[in-house]
Short mmCIF file of C-alpha atoms in Angstrom, two decimals:
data_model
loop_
_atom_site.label_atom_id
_atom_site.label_comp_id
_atom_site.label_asym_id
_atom_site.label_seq_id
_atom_site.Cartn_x
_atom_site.Cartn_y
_atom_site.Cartn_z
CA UNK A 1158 69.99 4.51 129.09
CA UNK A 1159 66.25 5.11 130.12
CA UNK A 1160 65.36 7.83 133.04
CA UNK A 1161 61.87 7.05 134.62
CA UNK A 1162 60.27 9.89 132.14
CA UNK A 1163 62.80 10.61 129.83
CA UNK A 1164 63.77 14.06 128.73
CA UNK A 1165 61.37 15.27 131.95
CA UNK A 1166 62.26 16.72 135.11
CA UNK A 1167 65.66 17.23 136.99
CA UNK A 1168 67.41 14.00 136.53
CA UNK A 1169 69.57 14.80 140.08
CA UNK A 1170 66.15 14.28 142.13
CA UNK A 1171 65.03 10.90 142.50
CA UNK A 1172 61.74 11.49 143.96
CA UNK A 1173 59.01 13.43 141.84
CA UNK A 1174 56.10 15.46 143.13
CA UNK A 1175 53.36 13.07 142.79
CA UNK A 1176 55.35 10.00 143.26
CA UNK A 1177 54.67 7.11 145.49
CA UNK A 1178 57.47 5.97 147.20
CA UNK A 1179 55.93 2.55 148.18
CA UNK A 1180 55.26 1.86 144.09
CA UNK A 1181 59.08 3.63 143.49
CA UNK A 1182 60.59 1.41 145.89
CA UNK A 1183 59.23 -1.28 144.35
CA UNK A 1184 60.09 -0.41 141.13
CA UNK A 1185 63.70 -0.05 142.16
CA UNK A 1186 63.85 -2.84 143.77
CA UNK A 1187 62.86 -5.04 140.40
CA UNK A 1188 65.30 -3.13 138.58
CA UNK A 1189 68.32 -3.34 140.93
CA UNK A 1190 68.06 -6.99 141.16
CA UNK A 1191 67.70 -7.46 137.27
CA UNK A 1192 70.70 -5.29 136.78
CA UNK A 1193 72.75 -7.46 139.50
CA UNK A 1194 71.26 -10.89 138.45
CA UNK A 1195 70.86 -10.29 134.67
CA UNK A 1196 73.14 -7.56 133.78
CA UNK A 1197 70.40 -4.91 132.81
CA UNK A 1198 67.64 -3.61 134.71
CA UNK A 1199 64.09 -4.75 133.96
CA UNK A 1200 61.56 -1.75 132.55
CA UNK A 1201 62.36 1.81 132.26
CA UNK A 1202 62.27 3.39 135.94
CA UNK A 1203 66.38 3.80 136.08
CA UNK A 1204 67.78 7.43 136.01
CA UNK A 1205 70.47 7.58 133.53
CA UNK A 1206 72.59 9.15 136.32
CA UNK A 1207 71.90 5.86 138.56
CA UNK A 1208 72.35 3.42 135.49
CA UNK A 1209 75.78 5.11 134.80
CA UNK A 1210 77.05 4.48 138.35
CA UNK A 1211 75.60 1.05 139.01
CA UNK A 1212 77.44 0.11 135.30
CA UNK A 1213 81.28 1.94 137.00
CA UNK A 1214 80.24 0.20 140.52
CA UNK A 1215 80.51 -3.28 138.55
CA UNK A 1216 83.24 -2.81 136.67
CA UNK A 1217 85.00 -1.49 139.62
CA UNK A 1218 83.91 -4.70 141.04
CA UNK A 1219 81.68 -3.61 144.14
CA UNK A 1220 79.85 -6.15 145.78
CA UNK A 1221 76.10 -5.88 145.51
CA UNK A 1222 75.33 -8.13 149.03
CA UNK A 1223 77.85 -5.13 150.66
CA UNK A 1224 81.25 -7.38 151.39
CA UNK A 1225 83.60 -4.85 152.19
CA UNK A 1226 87.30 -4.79 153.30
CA UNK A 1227 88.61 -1.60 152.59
CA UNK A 1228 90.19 0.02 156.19
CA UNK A 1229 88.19 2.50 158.44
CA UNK A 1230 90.09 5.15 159.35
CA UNK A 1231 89.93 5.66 163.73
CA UNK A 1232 91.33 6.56 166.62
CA UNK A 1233 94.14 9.16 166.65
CA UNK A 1234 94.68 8.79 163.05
CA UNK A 1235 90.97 10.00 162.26
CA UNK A 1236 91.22 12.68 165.04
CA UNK A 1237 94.74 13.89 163.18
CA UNK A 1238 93.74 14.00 159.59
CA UNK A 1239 89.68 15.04 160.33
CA UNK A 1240 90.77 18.24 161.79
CA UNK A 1241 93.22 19.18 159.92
CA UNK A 1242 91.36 18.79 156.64
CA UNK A 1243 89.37 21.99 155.07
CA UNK A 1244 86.31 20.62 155.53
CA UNK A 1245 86.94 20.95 159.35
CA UNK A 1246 86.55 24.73 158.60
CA UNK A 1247 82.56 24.58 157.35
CA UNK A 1248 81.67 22.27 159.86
CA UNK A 1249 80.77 24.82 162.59
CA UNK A 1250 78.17 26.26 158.89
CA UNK A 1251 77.15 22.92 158.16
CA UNK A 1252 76.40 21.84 161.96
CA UNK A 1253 74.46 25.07 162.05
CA UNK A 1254 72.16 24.47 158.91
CA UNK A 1255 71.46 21.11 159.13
CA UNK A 1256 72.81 19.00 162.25
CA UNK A 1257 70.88 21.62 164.86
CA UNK A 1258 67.89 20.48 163.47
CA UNK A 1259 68.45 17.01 162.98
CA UNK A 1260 67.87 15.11 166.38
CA UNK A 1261 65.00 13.04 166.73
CA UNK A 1262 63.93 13.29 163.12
CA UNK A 1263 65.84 9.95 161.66
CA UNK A 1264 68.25 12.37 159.53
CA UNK A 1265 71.77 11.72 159.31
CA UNK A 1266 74.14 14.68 157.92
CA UNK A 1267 77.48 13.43 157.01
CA UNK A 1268 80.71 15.46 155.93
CA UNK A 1269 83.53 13.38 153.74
CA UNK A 1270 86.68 14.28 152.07
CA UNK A 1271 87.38 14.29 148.35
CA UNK A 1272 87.88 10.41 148.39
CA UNK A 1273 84.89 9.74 150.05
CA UNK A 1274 85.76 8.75 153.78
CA UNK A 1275 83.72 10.06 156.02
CA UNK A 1276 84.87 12.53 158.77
CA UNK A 1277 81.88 13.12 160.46
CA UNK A 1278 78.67 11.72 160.99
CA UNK A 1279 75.66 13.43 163.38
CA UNK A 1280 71.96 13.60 163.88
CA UNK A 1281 69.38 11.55 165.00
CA UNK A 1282 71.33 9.14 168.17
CA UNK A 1283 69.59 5.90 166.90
CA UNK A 1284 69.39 6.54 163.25
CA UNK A 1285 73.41 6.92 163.63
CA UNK A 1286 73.00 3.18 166.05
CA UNK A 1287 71.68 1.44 162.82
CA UNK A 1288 73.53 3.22 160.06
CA UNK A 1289 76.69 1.64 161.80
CA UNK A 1290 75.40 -1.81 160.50
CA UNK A 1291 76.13 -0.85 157.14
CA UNK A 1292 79.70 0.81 158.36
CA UNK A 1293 78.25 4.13 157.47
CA UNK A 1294 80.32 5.64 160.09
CA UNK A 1295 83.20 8.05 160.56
CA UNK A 1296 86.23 6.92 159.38
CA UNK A 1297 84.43 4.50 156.95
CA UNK A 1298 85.61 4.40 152.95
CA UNK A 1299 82.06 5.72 151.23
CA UNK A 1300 83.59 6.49 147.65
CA UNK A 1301 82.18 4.81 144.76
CA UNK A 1302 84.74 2.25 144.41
CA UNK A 1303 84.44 1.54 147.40
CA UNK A 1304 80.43 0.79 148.40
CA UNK A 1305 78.87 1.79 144.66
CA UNK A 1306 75.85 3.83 144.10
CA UNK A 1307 75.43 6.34 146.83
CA UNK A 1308 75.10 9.96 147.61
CA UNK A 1309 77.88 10.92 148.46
CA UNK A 1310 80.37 9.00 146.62
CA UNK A 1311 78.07 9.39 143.23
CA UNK A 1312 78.43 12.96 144.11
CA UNK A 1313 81.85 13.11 144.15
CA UNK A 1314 82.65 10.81 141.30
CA UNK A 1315 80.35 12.80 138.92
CA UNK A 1316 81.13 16.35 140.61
CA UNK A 1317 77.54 17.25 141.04
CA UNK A 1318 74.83 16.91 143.65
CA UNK A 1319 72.66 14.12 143.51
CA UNK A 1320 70.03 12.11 145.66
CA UNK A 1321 69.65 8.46 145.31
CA UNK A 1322 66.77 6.59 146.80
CA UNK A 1323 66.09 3.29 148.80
CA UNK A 1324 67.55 0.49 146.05
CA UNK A 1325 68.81 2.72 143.66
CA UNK A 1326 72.15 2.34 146.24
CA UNK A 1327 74.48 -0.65 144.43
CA UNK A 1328 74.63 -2.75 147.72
CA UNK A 1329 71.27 -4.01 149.46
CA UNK A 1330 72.30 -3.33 152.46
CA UNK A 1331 71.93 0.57 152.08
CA UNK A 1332 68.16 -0.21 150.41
CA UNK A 1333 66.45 0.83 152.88
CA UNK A 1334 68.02 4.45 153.35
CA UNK A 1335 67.83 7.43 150.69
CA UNK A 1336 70.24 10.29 150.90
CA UNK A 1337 70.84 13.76 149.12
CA UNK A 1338 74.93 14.73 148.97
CA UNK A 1339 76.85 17.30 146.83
CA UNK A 1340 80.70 18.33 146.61
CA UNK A 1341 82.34 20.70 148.04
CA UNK A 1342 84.82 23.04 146.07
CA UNK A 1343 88.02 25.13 147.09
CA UNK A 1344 86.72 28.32 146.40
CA UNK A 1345 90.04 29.86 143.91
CA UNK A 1346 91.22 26.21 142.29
CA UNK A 1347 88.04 24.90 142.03
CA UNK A 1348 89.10 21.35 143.38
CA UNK A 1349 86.85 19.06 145.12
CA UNK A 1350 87.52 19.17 148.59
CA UNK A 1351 84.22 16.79 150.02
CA UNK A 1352 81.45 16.15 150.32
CA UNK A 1353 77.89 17.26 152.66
CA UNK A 1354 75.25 14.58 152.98
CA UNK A 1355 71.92 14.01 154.39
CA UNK A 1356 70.84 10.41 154.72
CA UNK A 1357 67.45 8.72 156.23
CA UNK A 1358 64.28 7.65 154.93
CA UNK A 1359 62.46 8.35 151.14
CA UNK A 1360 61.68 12.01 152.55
CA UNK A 1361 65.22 12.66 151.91
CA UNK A 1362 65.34 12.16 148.12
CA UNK A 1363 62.53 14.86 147.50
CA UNK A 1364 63.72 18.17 145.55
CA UNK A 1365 63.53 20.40 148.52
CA UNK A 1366 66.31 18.61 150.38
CA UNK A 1367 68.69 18.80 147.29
CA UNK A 1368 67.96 22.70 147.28
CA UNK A 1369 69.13 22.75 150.84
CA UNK A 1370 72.10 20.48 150.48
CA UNK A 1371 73.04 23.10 147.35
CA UNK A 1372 72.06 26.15 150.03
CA UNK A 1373 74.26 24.41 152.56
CA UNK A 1374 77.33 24.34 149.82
CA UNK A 1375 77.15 27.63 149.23
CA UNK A 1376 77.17 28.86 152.26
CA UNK A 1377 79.61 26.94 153.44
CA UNK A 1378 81.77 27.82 149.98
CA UNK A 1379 81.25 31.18 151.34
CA UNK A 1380 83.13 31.12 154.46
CA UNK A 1381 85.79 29.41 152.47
CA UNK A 1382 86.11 32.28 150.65
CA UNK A 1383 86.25 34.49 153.51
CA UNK A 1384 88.77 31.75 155.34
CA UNK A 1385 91.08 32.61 152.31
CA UNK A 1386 91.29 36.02 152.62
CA UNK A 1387 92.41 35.55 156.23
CA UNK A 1388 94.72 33.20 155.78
CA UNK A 1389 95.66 32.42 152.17
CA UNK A 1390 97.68 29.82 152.68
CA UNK A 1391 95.60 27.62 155.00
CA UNK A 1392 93.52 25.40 152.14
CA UNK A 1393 95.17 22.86 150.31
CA UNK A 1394 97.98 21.30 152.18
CA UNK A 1395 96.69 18.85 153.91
CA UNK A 1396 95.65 17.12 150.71
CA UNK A 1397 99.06 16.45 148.61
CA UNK A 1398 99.11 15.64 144.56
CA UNK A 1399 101.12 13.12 143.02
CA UNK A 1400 102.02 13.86 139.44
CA UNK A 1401 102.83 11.10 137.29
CA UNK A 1402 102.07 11.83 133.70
CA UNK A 1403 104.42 12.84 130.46
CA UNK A 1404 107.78 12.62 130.63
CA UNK A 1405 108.93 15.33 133.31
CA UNK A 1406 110.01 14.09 136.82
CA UNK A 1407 107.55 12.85 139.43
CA UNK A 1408 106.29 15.12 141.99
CA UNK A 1409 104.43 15.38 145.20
CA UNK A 1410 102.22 18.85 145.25
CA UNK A 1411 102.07 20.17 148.37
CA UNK A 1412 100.08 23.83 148.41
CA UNK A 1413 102.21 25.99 146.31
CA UNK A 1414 105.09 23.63 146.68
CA UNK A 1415 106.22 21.09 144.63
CA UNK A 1416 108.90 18.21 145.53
CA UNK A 1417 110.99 15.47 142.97
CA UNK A 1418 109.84 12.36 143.48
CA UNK A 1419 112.52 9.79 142.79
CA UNK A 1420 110.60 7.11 140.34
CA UNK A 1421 110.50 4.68 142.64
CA UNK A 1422 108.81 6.62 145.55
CA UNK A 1423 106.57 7.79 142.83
CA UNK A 1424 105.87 4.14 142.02
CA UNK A 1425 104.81 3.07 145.32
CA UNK A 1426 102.78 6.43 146.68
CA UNK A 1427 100.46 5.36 142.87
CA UNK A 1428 100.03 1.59 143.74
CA UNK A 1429 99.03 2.36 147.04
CA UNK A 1430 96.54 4.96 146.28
CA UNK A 1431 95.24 2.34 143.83
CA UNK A 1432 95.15 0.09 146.37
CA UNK A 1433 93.60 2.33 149.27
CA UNK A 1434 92.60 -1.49 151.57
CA UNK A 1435 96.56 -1.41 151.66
CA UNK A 1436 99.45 -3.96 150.33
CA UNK A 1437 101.78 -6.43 152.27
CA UNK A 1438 105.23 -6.26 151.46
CA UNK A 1439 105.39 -9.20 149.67
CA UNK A 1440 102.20 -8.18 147.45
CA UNK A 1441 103.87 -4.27 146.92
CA UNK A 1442 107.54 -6.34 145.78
CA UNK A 1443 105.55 -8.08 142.94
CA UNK A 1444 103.66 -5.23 141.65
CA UNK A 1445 107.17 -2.96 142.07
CA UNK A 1446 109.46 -5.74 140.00
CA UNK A 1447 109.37 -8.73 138.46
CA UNK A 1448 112.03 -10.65 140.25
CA UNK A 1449 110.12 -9.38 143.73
CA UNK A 1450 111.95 -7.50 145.61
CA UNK A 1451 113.06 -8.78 149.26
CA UNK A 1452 111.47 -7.58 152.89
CA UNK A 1453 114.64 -5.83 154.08
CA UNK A 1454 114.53 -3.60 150.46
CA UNK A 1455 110.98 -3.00 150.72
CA UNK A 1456 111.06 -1.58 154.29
CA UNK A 1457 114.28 0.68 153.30
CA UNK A 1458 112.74 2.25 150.77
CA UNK A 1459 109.41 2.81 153.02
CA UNK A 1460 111.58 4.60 155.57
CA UNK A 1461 113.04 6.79 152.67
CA UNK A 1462 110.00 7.56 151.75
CA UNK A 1463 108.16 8.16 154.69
CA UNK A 1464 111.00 11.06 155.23
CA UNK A 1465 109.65 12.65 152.19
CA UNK A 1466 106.34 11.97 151.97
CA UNK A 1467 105.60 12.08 156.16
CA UNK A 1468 105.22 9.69 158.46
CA UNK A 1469 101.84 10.40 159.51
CA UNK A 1470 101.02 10.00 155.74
CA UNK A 1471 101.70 6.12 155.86
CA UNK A 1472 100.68 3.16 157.93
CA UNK A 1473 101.64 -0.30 157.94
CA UNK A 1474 100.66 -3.76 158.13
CA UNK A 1475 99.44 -3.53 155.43
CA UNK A 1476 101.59 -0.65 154.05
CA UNK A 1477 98.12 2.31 152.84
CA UNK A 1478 98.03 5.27 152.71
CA UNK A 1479 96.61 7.33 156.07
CA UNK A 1480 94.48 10.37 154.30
CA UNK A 1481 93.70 11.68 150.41
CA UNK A 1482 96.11 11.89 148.17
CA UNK A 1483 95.18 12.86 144.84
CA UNK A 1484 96.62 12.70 141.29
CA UNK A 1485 96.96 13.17 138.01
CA UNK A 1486 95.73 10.05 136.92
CA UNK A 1487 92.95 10.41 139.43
CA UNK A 1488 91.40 13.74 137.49
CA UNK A 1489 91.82 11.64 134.28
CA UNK A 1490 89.85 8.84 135.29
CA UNK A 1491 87.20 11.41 136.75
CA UNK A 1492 86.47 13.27 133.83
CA UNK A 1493 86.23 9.82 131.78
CA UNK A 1494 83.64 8.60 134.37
CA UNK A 1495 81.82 11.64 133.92
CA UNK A 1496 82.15 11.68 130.19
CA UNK A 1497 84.06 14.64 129.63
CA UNK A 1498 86.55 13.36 127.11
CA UNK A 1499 87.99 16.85 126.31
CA UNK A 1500 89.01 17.54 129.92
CA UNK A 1501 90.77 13.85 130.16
CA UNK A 1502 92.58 14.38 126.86
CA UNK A 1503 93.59 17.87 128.26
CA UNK A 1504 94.80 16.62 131.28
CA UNK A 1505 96.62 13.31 129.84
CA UNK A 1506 99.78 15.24 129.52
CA UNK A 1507 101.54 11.53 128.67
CA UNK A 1508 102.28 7.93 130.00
CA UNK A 1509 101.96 6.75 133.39
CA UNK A 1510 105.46 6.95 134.72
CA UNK A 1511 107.00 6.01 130.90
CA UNK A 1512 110.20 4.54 132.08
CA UNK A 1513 108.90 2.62 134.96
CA UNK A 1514 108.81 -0.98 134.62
CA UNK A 1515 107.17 -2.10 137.58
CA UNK A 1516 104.26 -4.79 136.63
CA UNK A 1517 102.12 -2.60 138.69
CA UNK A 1518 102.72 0.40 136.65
CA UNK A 1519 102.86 -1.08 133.57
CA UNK A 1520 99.20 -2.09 134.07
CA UNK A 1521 97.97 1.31 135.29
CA UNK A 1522 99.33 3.01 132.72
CA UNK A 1523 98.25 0.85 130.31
CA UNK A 1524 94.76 0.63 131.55
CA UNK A 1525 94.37 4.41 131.56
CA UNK A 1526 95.65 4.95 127.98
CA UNK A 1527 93.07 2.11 127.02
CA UNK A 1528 90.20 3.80 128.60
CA UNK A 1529 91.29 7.37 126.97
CA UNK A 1530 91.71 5.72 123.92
CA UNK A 1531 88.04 3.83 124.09
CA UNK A 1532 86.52 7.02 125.08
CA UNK A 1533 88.00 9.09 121.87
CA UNK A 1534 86.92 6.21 119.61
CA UNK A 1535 83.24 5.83 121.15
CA UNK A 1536 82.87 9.94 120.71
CA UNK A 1537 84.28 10.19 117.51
CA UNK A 1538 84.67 13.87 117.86
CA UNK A 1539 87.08 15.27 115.11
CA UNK A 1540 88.48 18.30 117.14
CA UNK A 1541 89.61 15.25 119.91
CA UNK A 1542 90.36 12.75 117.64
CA UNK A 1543 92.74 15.52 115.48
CA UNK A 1544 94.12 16.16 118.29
CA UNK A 1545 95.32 12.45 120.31
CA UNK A 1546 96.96 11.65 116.62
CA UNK A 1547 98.84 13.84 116.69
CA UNK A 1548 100.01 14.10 120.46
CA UNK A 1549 103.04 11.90 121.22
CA UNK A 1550 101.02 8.80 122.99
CA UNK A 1551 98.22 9.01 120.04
CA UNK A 1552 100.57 9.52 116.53
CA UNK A 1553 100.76 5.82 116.53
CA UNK A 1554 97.82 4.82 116.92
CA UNK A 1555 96.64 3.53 114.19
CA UNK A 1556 92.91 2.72 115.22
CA UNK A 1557 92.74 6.26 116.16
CA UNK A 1558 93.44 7.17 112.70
CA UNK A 1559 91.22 5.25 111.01
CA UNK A 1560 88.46 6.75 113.45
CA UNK A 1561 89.60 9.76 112.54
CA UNK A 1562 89.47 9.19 109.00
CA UNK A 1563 86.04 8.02 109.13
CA UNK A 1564 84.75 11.53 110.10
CA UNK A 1565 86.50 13.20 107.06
CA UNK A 1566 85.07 13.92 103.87
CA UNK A 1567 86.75 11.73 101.11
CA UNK A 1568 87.56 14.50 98.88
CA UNK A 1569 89.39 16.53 101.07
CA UNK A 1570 93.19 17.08 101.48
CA UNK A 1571 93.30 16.42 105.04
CA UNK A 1572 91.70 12.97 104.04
CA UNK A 1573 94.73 12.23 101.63
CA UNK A 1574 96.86 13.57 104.39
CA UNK A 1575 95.55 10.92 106.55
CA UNK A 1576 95.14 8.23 104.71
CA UNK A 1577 99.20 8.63 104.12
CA UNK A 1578 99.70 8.62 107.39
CA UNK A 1579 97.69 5.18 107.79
CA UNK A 1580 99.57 3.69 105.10
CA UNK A 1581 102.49 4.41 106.76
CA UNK A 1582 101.38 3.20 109.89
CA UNK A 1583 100.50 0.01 107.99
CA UNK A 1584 103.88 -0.29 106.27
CA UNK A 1585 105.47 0.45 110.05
CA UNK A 1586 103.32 -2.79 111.51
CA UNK A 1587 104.01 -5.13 108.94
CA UNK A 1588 100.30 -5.02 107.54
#
């Protein structure tokens, strides 16, 4: 994967003292529409940071014209979960620093959660008028998987701050805005807890405005802090964890709390955070069991669940999810998107839910081991590969241990050692 000079410059900042935007744009442009028509973009003027999210924004399966169903967020529901998210808290720093400043100028400055919906947008009256065209509007889905290539979501899914510029976005219909965004962090886990953007025109994705974007973060990580040490216990709640990997019961995370999850309501709270445009019940009975489960069981086993889980945590028709939840498998598939293998082999703890059966389950957790597993074998680091063989979901694996094999010197004992093991594998499999 080519940057525009490679090895030069911050890759994060996509427009370069001395640049002209016109011949950039152009450039872009070319690229983004080899990339969608032909499956690689034409010359070499691609960041590698850009490349990498435009390549996890098609195999998501984002649309490139912009065709996008996934549920806006509004009303009392918004109002509810908005202010009663952290972010809330640095809004009064952020609307200081950068939304003050910010009418009549064409800049946007837009706050999200750690999923990428956005709970505020403000600035410039009829900049905010046209950005609605494109749904880039409170309430609106802006994650990755949800409109590709974009500030804030590329920020979020690579934990870093980032600008992307005119049609370096996925979908056209963002081409002709540039943006600067970077995540927000609780200040003792460490967890992502949003996002702060500023989108407008190409003056946006110059290095200044990424230096104060990263000013604005800090200060506003700041008063975290100092938010803490007032009230402790304030951060944290109002995004709950679902844990679903290894063998130990389910569990919702709530702060310092932690509830059992039967495996069913585990089952259901992970298919519909992987399906965040929501399921019917007749979809959510196929993916939960293979002779489909009727209306009247569905709905009893929402209620149920909406007793542990909160009602104001669940809507219906479709049945989604109202707010983040995040999860174990979540962090996973984040540190494989941002190619930290280690950290996703630290945090696989085990199978998805290993003695569910649902169809839906079955094919998340078989997707995710697939993904690990691809990611160990296209490193090829020893240490990791050493260390999935011989880890309960990896000792089996016999592809993994003839990779690791591979990286061995022939005339050493652990080579012998391995090779047993292969043979054994073999004799196991009928090879």
């Amino acid at each position: 994967m080519t940057g525009r000079v490679a090895g030069q410059g911050n890759p994060w900042v996509a427009v370069r003292p001395g640049d002209d935007v016109d011949v950039l744009a152009r450039k872009m442009s070319t690229a983004h529409r080899s990339f969608v028509e032909h499956e690689w973009p034409a010359g070499d003027s691609v960041r590698s940071v850009v490349l990498d999210s435009w390549m996890r924004s098609r195999t998501k399966g984002v649309d490139p014209n912009g065709r996008d169903e996934a549920p806006v967020l509004t009303g009392v529901e918004l109002e509810r979960y908005r202010n009663g998210h952290p972010m809330s808290i640095i809004r009064p720093v952020i609307r200081k620093l950068l939304v003050e400043d910010a009418a009549d100028t064409g800049l946007l400055v837009a706050i999200s959660d750690a999923e990428g919906r956005l709970l505020w947008v403000e600035g410039d009256t009829s900049a905010k008028d046209r950005a609605q065209t494109m749904n880039f509007a409170e309430g609106a889905d802006w994650s990755e998987e949800s409109k590709g290539t974009n500030a804030p979501g590329t920020a979020l899914a690579v934990d870093h701050c980032v600008q992307i510029f005119a049609a370096e976005h996925f979908t056209r219909t963002v081409h002709d805005w540039s943006c600067s965004a970077a995540p927000v962090h609780h200040p003792t886990s460490g967890h992502i807890l949003g996002a702060i953007d500023i989108t407008g025109g190409p003056r946006v994705a110059v290095p200044e405005v990424l230096s104060l974007i990263r000013a604005t973060v800090a200060a506003a990580e700041s008063e975290l802090r100092v938010h803490l040490m007032n009230s402790p216990k304030s951060l944290g709640e109002t995004a709950p964890r679902l844990e679903v990997l290894g063998s130990g019961r389910p569990g919702l995370v709530r702060g310092s709390g932690r509830t059992a999850l039967s495996q069913r309501h585990a089952e259901i709270l992970l298919l519909l955070a992987d399906h965040p445009e929501g399921l019917s019940s007749d979809h959510l009975a196929v993916l939960l069991d293979e002779q489909e489960l009727d209306s009247v069981t569905i709905r009893a086993e929402m209620s149920r669940l909406r007793k542990t889980f909160g009602s104001s945590g669940l809507a219906s028709r479709p049945y989604r999810l109202v707010g983040a939840l995040t999860s174990d498998v979540d962090d996973v598939r984040r540190a494989l998107d941002r190619g930290d293998v280690e950290a996703a082999l630290r945090i696989y703890a085990g199978p998805v839910l290993p003695g569910s059966v649902s169809p839906g389950i079955e094919e998340i957790r078989d997707e995710l081991r697939s993904r690990v597993q691809a990611a160990l074998l296209r490193v090829g680091d020893p240490m990791l590969l050493a260390q999935w063989t011989s880890s309960i979901h990896g000792r089996s694996d016999l592809v993994a241990w003839e990779a690791y094999r591979a990286t061995l010197s022939t005339d050493s004992a652990l080579y012998g050692q391995v090779s047993a093991r292969i043979d054994h594998l073999d004799r196991q499999l009928g090879m």
